PDB file of C-alpha atoms in Angstrom:
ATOM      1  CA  UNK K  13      11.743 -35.475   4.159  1.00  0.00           C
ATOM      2  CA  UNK K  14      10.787 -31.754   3.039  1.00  0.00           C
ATOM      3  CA  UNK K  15       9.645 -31.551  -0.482  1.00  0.00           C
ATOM      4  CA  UNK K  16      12.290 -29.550  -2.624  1.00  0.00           C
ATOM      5  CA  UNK K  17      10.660 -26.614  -4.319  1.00  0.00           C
ATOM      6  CA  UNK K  18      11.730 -26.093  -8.131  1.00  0.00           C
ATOM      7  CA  UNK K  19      13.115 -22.505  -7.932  1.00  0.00           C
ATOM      8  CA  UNK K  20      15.230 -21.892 -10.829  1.00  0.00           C
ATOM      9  CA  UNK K  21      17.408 -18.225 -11.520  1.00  0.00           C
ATOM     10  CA  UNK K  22      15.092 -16.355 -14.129  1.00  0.00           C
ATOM     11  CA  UNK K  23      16.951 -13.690 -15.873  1.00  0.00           C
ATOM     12  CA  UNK K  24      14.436 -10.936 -17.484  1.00  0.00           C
ATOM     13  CA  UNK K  25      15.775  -8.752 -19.985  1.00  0.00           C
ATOM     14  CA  UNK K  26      14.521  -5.491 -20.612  1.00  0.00           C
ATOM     15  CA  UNK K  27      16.107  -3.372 -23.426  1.00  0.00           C
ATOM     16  CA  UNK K  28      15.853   0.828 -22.745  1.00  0.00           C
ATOM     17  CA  UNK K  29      16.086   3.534 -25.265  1.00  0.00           C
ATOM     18  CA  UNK K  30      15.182   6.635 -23.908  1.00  0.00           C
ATOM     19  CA  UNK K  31      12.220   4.860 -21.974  1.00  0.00           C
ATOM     20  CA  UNK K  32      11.508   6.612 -18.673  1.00  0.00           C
ATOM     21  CA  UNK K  33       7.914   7.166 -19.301  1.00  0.00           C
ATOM     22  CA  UNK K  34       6.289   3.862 -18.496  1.00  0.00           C
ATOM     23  CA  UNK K  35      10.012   2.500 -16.578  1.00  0.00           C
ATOM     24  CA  UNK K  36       8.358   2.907 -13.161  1.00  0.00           C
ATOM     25  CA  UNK K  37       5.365   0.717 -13.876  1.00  0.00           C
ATOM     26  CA  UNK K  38       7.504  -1.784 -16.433  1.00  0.00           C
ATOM     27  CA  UNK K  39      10.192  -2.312 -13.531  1.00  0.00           C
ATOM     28  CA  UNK K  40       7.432  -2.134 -10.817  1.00  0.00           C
ATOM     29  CA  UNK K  41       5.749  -5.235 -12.049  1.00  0.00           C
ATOM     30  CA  UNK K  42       8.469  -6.858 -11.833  1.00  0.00           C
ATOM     31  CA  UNK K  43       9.339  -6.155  -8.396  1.00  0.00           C
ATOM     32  CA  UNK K  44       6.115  -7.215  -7.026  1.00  0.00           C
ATOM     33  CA  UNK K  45       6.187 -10.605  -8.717  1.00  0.00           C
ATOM     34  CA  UNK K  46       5.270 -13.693  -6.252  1.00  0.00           C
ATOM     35  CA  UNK K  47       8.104 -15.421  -7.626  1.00  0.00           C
ATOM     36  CA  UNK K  48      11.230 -13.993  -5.574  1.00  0.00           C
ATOM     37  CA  UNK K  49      13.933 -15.569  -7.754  1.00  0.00           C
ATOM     38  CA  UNK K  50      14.919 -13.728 -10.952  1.00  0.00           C
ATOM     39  CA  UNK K  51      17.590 -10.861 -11.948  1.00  0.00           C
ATOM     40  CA  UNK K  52      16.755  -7.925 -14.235  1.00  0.00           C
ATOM     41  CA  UNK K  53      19.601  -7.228 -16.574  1.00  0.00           C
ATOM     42  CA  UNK K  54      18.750  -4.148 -17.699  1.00  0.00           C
ATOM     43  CA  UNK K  55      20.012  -3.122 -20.968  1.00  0.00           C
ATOM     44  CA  UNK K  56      20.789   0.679 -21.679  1.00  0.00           C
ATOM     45  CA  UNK K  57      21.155   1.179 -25.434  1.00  0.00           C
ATOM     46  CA  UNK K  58      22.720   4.269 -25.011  1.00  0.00           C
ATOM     47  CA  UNK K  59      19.812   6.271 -23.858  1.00  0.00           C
ATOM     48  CA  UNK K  60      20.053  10.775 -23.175  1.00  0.00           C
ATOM     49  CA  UNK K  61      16.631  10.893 -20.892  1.00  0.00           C
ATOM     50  CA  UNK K  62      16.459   9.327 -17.021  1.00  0.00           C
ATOM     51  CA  UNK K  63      15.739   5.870 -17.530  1.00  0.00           C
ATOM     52  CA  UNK K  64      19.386   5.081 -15.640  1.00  0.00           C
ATOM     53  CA  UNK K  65      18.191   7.073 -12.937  1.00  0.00           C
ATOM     54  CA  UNK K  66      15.319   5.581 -12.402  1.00  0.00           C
ATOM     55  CA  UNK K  67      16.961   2.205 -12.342  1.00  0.00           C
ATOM     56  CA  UNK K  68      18.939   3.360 -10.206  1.00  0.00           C
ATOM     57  CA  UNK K  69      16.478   4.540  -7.426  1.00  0.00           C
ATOM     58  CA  UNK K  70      14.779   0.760  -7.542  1.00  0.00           C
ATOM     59  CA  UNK K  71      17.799  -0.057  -4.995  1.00  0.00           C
ATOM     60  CA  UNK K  72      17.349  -3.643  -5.642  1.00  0.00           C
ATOM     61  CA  UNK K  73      20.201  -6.195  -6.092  1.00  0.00           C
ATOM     62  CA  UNK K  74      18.811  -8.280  -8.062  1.00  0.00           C
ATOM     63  CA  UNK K  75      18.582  -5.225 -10.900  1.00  0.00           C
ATOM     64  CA  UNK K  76      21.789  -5.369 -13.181  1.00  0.00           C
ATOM     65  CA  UNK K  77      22.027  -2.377 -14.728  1.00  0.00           C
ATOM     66  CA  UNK K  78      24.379  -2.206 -18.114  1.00  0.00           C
ATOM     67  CA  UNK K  79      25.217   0.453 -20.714  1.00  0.00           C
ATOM     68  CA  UNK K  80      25.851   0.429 -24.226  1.00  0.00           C
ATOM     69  CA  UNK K  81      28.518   2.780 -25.677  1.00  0.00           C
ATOM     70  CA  UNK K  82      26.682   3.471 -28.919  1.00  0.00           C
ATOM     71  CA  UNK K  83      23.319   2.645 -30.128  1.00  0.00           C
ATOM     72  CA  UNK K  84      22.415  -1.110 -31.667  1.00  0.00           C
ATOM     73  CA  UNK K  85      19.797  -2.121 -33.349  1.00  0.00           C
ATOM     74  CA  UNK K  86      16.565  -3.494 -30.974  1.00  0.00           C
ATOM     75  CA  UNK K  87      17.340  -7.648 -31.610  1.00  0.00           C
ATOM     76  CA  UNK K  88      21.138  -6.605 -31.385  1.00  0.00           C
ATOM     77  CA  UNK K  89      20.733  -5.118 -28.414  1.00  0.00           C
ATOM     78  CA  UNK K  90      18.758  -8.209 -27.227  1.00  0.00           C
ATOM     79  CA  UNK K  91      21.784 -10.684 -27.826  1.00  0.00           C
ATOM     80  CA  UNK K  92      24.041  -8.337 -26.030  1.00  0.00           C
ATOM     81  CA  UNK K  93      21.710  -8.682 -23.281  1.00  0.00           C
ATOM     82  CA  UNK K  94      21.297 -12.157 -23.343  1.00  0.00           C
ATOM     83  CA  UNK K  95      24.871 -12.775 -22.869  1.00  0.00           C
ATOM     84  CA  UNK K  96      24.995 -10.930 -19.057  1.00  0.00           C
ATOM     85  CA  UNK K  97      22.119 -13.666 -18.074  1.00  0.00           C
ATOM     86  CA  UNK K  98      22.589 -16.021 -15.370  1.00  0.00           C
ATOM     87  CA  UNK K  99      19.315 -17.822 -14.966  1.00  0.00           C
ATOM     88  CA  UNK K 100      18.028 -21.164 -16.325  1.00  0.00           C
ATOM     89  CA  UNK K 101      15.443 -19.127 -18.091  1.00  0.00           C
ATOM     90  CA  UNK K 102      14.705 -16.219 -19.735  1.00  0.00           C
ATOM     91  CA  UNK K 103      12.077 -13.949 -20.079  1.00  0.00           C
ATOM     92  CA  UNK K 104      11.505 -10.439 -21.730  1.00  0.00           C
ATOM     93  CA  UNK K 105       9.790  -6.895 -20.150  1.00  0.00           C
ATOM     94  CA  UNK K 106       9.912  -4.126 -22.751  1.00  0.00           C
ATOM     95  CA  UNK K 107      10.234  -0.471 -20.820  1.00  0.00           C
ATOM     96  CA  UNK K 108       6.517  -0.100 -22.095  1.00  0.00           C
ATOM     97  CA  UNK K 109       5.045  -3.278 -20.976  1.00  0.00           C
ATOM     98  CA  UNK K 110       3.546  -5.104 -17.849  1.00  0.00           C
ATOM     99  CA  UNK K 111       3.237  -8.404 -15.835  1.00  0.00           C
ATOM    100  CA  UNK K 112       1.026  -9.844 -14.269  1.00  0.00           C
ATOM    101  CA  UNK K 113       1.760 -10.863 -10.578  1.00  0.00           C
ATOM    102  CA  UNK K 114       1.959 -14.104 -11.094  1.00  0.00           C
ATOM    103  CA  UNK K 115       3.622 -13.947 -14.749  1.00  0.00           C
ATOM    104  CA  UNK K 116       6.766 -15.905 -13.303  1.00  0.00           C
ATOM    105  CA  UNK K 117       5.103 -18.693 -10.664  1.00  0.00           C
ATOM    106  CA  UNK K 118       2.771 -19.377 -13.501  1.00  0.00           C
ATOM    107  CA  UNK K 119       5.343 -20.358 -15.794  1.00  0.00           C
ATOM    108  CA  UNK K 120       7.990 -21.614 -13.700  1.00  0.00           C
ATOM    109  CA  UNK K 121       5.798 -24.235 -12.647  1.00  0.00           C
ATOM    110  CA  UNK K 122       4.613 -24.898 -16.590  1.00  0.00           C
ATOM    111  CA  UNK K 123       8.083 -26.098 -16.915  1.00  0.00           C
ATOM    112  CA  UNK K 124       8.048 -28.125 -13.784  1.00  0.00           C
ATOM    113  CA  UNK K 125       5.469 -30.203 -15.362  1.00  0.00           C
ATOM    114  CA  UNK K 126       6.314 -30.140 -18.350  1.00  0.00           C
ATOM    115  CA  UNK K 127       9.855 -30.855 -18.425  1.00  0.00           C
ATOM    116  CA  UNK K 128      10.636 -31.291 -22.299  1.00  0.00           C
ATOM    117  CA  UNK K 129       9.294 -27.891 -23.227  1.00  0.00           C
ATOM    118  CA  UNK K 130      11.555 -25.504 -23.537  1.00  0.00           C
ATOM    119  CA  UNK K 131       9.559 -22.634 -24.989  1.00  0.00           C
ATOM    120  CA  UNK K 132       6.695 -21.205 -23.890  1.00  0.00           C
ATOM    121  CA  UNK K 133       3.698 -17.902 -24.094  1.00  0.00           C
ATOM    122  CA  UNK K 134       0.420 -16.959 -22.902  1.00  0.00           C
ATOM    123  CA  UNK K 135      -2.287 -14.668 -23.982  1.00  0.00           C
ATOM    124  CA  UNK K 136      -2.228 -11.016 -23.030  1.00  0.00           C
ATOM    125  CA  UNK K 137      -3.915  -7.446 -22.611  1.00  0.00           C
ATOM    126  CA  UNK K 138      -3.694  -5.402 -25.376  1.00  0.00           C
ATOM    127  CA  UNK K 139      -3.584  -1.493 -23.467  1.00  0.00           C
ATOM    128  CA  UNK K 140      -4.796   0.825 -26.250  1.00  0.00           C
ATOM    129  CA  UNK K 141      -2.770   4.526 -24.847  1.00  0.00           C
ATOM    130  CA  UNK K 142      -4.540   6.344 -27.969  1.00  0.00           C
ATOM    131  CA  UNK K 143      -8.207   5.068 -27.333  1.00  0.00           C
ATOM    132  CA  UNK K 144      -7.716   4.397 -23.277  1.00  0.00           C
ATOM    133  CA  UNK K 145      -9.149   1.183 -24.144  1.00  0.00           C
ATOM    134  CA  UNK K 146      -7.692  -2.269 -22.405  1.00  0.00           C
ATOM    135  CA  UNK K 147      -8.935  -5.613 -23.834  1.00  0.00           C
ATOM    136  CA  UNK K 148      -8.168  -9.442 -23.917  1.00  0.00           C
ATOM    137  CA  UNK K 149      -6.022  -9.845 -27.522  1.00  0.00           C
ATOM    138  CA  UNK K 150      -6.702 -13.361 -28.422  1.00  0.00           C
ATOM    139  CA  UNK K 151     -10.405 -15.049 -27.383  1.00  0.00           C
ATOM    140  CA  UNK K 152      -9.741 -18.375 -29.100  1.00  0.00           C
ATOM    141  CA  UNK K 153      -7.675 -21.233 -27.676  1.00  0.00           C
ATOM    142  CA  UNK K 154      -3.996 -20.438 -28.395  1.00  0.00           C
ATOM    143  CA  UNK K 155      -2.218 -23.030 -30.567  1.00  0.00           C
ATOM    144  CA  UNK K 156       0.575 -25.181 -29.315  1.00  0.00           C
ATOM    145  CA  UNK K 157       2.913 -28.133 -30.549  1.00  0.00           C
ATOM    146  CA  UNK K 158       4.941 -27.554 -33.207  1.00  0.00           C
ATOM    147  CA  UNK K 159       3.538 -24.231 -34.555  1.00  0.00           C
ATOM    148  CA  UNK K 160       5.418 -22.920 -37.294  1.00  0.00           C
ATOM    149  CA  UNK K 161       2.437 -22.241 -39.658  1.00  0.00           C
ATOM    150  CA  UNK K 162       0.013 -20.961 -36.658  1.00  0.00           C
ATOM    151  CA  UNK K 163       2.942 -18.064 -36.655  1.00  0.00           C
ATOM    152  CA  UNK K 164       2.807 -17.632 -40.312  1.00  0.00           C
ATOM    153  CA  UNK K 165      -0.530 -17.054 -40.420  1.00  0.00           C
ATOM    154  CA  UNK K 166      -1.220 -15.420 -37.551  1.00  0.00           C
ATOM    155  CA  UNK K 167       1.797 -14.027 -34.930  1.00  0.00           C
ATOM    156  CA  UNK K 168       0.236 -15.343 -31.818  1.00  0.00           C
ATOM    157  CA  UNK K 169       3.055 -15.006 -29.798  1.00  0.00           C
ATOM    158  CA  UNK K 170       3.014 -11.511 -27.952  1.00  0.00           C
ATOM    159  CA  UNK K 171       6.732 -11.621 -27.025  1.00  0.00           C
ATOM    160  CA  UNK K 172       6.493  -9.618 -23.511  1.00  0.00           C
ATOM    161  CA  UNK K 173       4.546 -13.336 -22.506  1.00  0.00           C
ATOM    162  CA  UNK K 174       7.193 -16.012 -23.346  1.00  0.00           C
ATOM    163  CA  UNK K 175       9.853 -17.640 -21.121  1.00  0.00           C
ATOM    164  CA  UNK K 176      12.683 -19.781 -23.104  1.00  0.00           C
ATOM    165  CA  UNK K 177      15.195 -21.854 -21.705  1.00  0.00           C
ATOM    166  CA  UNK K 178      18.429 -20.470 -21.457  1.00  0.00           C
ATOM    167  CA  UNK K 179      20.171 -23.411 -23.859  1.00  0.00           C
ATOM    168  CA  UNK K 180      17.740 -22.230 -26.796  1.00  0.00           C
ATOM    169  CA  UNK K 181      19.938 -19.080 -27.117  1.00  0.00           C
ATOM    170  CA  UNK K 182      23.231 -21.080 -27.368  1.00  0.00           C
ATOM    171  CA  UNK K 183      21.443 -22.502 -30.485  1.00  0.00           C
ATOM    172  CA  UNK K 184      19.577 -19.565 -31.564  1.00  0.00           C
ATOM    173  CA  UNK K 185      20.721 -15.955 -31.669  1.00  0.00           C
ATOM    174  CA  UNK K 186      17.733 -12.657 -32.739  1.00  0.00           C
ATOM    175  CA  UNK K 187      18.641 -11.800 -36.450  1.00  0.00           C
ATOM    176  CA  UNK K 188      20.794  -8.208 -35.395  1.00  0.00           C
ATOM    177  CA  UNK K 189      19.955  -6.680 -38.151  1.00  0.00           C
ATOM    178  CA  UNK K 190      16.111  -6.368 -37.117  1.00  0.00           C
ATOM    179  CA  UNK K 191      14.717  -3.422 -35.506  1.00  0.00           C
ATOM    180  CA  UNK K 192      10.845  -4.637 -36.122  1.00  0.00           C
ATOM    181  CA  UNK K 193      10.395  -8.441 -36.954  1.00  0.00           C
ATOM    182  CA  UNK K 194      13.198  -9.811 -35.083  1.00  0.00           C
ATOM    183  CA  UNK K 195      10.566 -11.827 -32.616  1.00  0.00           C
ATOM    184  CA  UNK K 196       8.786 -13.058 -35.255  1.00  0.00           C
ATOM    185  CA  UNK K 197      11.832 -14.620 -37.089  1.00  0.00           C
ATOM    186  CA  UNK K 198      13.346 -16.075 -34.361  1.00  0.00           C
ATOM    187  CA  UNK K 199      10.379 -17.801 -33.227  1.00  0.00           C
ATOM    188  CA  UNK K 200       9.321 -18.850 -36.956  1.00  0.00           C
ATOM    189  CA  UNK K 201      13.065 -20.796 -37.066  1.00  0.00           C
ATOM    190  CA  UNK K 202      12.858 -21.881 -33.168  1.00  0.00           C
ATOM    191  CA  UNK K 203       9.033 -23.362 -33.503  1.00  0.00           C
ATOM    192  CA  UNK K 204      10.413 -25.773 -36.351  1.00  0.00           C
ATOM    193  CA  UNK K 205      12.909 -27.301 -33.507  1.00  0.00           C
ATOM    194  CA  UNK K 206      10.585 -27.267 -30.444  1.00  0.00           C
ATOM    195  CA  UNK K 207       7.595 -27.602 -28.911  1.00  0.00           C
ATOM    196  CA  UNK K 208       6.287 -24.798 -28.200  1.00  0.00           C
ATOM    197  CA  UNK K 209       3.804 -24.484 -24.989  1.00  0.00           C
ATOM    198  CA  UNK K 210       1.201 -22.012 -23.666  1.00  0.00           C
ATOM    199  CA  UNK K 211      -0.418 -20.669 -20.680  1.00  0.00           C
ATOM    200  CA  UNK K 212      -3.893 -19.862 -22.228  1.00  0.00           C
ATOM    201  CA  UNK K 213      -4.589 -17.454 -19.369  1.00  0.00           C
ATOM    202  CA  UNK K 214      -3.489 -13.480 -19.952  1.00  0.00           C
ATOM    203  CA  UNK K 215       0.223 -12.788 -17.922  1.00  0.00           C
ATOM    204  CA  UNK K 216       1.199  -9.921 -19.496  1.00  0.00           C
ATOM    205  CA  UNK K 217      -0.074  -6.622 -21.264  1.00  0.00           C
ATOM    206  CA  UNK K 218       1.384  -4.999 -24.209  1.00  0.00           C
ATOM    207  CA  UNK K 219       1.113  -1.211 -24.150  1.00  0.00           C
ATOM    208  CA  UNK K 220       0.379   0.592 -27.493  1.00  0.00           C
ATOM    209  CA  UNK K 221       0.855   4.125 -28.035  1.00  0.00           C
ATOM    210  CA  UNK K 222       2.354   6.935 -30.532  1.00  0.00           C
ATOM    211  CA  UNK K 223       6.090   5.680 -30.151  1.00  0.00           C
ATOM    212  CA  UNK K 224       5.670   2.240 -30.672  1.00  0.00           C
ATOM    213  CA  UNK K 225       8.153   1.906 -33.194  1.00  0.00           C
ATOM    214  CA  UNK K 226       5.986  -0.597 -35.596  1.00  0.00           C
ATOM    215  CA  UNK K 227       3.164   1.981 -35.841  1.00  0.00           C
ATOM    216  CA  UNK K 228       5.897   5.163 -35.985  1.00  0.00           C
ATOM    217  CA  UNK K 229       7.987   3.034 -38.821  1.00  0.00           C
ATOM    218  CA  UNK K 230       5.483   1.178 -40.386  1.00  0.00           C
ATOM    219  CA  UNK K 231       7.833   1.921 -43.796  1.00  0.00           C
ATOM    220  CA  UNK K 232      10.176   0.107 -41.726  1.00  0.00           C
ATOM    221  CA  UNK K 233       7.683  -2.458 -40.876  1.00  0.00           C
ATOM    222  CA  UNK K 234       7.675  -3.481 -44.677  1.00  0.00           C
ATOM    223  CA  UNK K 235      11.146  -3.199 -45.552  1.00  0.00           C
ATOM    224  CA  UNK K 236      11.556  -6.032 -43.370  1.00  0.00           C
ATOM    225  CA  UNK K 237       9.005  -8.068 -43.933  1.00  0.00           C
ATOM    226  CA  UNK K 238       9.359  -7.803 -47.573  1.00  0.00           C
ATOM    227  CA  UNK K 239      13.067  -8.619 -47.440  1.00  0.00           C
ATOM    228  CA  UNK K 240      12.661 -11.683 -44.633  1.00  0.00           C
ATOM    229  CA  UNK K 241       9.671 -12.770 -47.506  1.00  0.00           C
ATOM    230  CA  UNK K 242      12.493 -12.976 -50.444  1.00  0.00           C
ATOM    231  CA  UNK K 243      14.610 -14.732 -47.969  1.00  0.00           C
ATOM    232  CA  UNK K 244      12.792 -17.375 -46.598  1.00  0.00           C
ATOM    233  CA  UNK K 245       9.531 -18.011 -48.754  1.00  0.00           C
ATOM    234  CA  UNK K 246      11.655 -20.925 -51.145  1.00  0.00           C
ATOM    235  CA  UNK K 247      12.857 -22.721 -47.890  1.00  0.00           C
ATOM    236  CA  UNK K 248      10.008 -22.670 -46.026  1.00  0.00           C
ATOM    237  CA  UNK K 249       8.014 -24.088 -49.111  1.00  0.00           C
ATOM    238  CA  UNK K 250      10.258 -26.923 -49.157  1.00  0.00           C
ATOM    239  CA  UNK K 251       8.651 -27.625 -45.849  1.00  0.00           C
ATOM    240  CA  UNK K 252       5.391 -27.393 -46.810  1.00  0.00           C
ATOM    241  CA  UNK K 253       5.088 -23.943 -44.941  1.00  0.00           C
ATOM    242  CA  UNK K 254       2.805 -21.680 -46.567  1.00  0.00           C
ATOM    243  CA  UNK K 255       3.733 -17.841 -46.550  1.00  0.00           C
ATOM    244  CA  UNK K 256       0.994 -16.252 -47.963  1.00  0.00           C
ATOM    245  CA  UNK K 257      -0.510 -14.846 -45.412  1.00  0.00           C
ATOM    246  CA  UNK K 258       3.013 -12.803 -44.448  1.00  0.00           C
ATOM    247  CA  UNK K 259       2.473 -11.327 -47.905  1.00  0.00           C
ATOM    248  CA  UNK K 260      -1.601 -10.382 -47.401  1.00  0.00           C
ATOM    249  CA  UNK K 261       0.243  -8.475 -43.870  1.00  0.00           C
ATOM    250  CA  UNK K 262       2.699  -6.510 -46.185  1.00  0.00           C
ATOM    251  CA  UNK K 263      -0.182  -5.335 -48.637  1.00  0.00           C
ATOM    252  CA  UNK K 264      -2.267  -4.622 -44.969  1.00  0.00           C
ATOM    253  CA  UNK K 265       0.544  -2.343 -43.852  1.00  0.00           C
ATOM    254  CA  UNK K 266       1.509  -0.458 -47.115  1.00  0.00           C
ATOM    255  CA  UNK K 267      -2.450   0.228 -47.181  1.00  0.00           C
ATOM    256  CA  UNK K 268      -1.899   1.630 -43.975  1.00  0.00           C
ATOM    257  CA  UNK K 269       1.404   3.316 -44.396  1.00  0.00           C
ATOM    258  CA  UNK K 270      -0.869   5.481 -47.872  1.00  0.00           C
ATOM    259  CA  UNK K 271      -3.496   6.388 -45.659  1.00  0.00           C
ATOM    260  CA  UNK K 272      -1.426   7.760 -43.034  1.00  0.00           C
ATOM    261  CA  UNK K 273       1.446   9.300 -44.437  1.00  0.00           C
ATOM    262  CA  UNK K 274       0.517  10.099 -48.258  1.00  0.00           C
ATOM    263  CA  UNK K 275      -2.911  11.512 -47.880  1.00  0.00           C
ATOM    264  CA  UNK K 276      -4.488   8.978 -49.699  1.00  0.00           C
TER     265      UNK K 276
END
């Protein structure tokens, strides 16, 4: 008897605001994926530029293109996309971001094998638009388990690189009213419930330029940490989590936030 191969549905979301300068090479990647079975739900948060007509011109049916009547918030905007998914799993392409070729057979069969995680990453290129640089962002093994206080110290999880079973989301909803840190709380509650796993190999790259909105807002960028800080420092203590090092990153970025905007 023929082997059955494990092909699940992946639904990828990618959220658009006024993205159409990297949407070619974001959607492009993937197209050209050696893993055939996803769908794109492609989120339109109420964008003015071309980003629907570039969708458009992909002609592919497994792109589902949606629009939002106003504009939501980034992890809003998320959940709203979450909710047109089909697929077993899910997995996130921002307009500015790529994947490897392999990014989804990779992973898919991570699951296979490893059939009681339900949450997993993988290292990444960091492309640097303002120095045209392109490196590897993490050189050391990448932690997995139960990783709550890996996150806390460091954010290892570059969230263009995870997959997460679909049933994680009908536990587990992106705070809405995050435009900045909404990854990084969501996977600070989820790691306390699961297992998290990890391809150690690079599947993605994140793109950094001018308009990334955590280097254009980093004012923003504190606001949020400061207020998810005075929200969840007392309960994660009761765990034994230690938050200090969230606090050493909000004294990092108002440093930054003098030197660049107040002349300092």
């Amino acid at each position: 008897m023929k082997k059955k191969i494990y092909k699940p549905l992946v639904s990828v979301i990618m959220n658009c605001h006024n993205g159409e300068k990297y949407l070619i090479e974001s959607i492009s990647s993937l197209i050209t994926q050696s893993y055939k079975n996803w769908e794109l739900i492609f989120w339109d948060n109420n964008s003015t530029d071309n980003s629907k007509k570039i969708v458009i011109k992909f002609k592919d049916k497994r792109i589902k293109y949606f629009r939002s009547n106003k504009f939501n918030k980034l992890y809003h905007a998320r959940n709203l996309a979450i909710n047109k998914a089909n697929g077993k799993y899910i997995g996130f392409l921002d307009v500015d971001d790529l994947w490897e070729k392999n990014k989804l057979k990779k992973q898919i069969e991570f699951f296979y094998v490893n059939k009681r995680i339900k949450v997993i990453y993988s290292n990444f290129f960091l492309i640097d638009e303002i120095k045209k640089k392109k490196r590897l962002e993490n050189k050391n093994i990448l932690p997995t388990g139960f990783i709550t206080q890996n996150i806390l110290n460091t954010n290892y999880i570059g969230f263009v690189t995870t997959m997460l079973e679909r049933e994680v989301f009908e536990k587990n909803k992106f705070n809405n009213k995050y435009n900045i840190i909404g990854d990084f709380d969501f996977f600070v509650r989820i790691s306390q419930k699961y297992k998290i796993g990890c391809i150690q190999s690079p599947l993605a790259s994140y793109r950094v330029h001018k308009t990334n909105l955590s280097g254009k807002r980093i004012d923003l960028f504190i606001e949020e940490l400061k207020s998810w800080l005075n929200l969840n420092k007392m309960k994660l203590k009761k765990k034994s989590f230690n938050t200090g090092s969230v606090y050493k990153t909000i004294v990092k970025l108002k440093l930054k936030y003098y030197l660049k905007y107040m002349g300092v």
